[in-house]
Coordinates of C-alpha atoms and ligand atoms in Angstrom, one line a residue:
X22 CA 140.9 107.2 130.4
X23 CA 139.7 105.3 127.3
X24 CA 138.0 102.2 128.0
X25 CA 139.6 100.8 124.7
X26 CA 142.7 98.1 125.5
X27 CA 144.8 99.2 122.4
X28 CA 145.2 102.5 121.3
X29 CA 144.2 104.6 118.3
X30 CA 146.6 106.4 116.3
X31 CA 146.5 108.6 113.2
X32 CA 149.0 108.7 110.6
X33 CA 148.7 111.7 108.4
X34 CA 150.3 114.2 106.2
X35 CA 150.8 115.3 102.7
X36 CA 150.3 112.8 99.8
X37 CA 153.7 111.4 99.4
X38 CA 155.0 112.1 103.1
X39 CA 155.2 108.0 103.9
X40 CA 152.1 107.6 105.6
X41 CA 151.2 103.9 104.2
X42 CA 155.1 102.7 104.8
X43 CA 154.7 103.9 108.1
X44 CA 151.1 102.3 109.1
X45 CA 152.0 99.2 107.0
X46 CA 155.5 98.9 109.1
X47 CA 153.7 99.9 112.3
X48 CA 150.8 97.0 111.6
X49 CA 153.8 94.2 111.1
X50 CA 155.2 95.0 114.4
X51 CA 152.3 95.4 116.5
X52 CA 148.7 94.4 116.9
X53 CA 147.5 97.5 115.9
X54 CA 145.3 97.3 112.2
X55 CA 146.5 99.5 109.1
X56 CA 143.4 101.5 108.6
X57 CA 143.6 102.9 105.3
X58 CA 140.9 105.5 105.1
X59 CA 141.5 105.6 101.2
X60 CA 140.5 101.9 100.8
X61 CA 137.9 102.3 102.9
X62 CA 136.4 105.5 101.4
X63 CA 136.8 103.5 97.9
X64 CA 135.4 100.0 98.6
X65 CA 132.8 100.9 101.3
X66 CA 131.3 103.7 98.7
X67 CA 131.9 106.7 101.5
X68 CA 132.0 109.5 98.8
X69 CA 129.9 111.6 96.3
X70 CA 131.9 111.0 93.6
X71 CA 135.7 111.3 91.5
X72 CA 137.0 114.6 90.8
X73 CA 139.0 114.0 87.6
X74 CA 140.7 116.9 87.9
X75 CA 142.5 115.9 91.2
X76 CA 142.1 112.5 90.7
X77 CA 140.4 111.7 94.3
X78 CA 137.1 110.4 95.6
X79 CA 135.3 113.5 97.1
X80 CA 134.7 112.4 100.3
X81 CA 131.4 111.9 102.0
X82 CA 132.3 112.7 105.6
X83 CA 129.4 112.2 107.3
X84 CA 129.2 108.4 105.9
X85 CA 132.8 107.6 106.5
X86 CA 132.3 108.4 110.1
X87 CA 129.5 106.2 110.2
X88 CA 131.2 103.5 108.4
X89 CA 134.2 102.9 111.0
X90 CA 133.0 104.6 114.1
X91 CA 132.2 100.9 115.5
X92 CA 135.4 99.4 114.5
X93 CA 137.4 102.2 115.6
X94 CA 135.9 102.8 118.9
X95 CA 137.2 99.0 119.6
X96 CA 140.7 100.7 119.5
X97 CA 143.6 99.7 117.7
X98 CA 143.5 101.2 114.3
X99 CA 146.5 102.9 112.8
X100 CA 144.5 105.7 111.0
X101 CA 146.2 106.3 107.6
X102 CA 144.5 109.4 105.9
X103 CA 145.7 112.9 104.9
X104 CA 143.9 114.6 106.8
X105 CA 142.8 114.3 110.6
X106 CA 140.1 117.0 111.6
X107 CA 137.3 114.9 110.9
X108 CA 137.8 111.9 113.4
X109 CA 136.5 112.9 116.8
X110 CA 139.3 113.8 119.6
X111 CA 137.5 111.0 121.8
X112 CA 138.8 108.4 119.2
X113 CA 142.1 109.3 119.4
X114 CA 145.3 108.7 121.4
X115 CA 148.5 109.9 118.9
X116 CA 148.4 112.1 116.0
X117 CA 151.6 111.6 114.2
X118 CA 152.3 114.4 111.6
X119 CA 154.6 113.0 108.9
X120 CA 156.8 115.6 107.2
X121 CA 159.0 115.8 104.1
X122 CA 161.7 118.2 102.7
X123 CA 159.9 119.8 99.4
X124 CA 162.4 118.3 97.1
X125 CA 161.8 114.9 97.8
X126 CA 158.5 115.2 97.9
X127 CA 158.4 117.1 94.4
X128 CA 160.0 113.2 93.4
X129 CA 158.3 111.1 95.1
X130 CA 154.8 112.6 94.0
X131 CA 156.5 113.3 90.0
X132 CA 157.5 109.8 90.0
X133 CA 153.4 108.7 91.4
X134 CA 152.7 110.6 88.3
X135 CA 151.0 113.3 89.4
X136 CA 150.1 116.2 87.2
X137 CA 152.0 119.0 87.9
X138 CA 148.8 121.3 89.5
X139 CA 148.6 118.1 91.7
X140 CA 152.3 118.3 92.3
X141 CA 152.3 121.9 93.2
X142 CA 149.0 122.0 95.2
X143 CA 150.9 119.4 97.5
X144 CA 153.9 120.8 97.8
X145 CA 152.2 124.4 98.7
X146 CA 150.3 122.9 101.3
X147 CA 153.3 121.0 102.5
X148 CA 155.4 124.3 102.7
X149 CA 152.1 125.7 104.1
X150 CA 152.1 122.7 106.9
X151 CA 148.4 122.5 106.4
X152 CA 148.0 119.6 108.1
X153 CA 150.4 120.0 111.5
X154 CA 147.8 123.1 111.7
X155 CA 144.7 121.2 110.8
X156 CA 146.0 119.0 113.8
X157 CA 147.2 121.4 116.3
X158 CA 144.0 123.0 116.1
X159 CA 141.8 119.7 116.3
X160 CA 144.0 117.8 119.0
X161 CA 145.5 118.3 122.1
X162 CA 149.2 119.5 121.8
X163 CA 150.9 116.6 123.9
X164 CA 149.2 114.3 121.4
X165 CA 150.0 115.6 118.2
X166 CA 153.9 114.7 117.3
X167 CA 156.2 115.8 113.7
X168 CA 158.1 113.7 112.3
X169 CA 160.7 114.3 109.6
X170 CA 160.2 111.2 106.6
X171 CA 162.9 112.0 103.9
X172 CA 164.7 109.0 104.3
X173 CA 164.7 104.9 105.0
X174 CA 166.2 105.7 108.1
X175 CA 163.4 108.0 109.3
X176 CA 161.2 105.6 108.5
X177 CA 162.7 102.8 111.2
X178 CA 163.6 105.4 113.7
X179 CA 159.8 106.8 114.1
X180 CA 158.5 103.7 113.7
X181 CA 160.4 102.6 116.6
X182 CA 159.5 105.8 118.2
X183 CA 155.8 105.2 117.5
X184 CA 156.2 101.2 118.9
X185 CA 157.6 102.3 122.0
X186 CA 154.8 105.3 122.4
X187 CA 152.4 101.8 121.6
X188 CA 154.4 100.1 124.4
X189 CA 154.0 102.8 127.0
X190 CA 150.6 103.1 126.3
X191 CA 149.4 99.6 126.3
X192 CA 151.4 99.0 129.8
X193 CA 149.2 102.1 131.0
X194 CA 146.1 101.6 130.0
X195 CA 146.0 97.9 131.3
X196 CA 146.1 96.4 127.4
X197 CA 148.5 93.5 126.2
X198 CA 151.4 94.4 123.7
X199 CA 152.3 90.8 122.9
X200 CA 150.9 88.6 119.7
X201 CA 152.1 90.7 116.6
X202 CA 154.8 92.1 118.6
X203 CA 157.4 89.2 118.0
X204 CA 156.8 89.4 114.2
X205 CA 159.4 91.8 113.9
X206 CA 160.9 92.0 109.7
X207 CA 163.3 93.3 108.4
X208 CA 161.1 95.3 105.4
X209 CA 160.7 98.7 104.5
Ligands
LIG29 P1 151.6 108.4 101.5 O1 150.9 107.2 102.0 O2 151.8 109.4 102.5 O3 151.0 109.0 100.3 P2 153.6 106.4 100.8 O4 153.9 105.7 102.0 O5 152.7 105.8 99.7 O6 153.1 107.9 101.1 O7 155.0 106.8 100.1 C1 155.2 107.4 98.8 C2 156.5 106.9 98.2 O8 157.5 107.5 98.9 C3 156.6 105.4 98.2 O9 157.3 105.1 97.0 C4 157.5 105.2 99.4 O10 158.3 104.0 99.3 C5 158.4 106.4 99.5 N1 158.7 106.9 100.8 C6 157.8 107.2 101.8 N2 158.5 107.6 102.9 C7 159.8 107.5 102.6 C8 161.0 107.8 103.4 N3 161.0 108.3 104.6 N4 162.2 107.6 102.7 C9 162.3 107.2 101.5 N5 161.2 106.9 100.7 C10 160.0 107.0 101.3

């Protein structure tokens, strides 16, 4: 059993799938702490360098690790990244796999303005389910759960989903689900 009193989750999937609606949702309604892994790569310097051509930081692993292993060994970070193989299965409670038709994610990442090799290397890997794989191989399967995100109404039914999972866990593990808990909005 961890000896952390709030639970770690990722949040992960393609670009476009809904990760940062979910974590920031998640974060509003709970104690847990949106922990973009973007931001963090970008502010904190945890990279070699930007590939133009994709338009991303190339990560430096090794030194992202480094960077939040304290913080997240606390517990309760909502782990927003796409991608999940890297984080150490000690770290981690819930792996939520966010997935999206291939049309709507054509849209959503057209109307980001992507360009279209970005576009198609997406949707490829989305069709491909690269990262349900990447974290069926790295987790244990009765930690790693799919969830469809094509719509609003996905988005408030597995965020529900993922604040009662919180619940059960906290009530487990000995923690205490109050403080951000009553916070509840109404925003999407
Ligand atoms: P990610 O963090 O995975 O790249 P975002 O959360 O930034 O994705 O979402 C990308 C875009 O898609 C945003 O404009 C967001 O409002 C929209 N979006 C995400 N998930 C959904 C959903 N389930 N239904 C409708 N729109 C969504």
């Amino acid at each position: 059993m961890p000896s952390r009193k709030l639970p770690n989750i990722i949040i992960t999937g393609t670009p476009g799938v809904g990760k940062t609606t979910h974590s920031q949702l998640l974060a509003d309604l709970t104690p847990l702490e949106h922990f973009s892994i973007n931001d963090i790569v970008k502010n904190k310097c945890c990279h070699t360098g930007f590939d133009e051509k994709f338009k991303s930081w190339i990560v430096d692993e090794d030194k992202l690790l480094d960077e939040i292993e304290g913080e997240v060994k606390q517990g309760g970070k909502i782990i927003d990244w796409h991608a999940c193989d890297l984080f150490p299965e000690s770290w981690i409670d819930l792996v939520v796999v966010l997935r999206t038709d291939n049309t709507v994610l054509f849209d959503r990442l057209t109307e980001r303005n992507y360009d279209e090799e970005k576009v198609t290397e997406n949707i490829d890997a989305e069709i491909m389910q690269v990262i349900l794989e990447e974290a069926r191989e790295s987790y244990d399967a009765e930690i790693v759960i799919e969830l469809r995100s094509d719509s609003a109404e996905d988005v408030d039914s597995n965020v529900e989903r993922i604040k009662a999972w919180y619940e059960a866990w906290t009530k487990n593990n000995g923690g205490n689900e109050t403080e951000a808990g009553d916070d509840e909005s109404d925003q999407e």
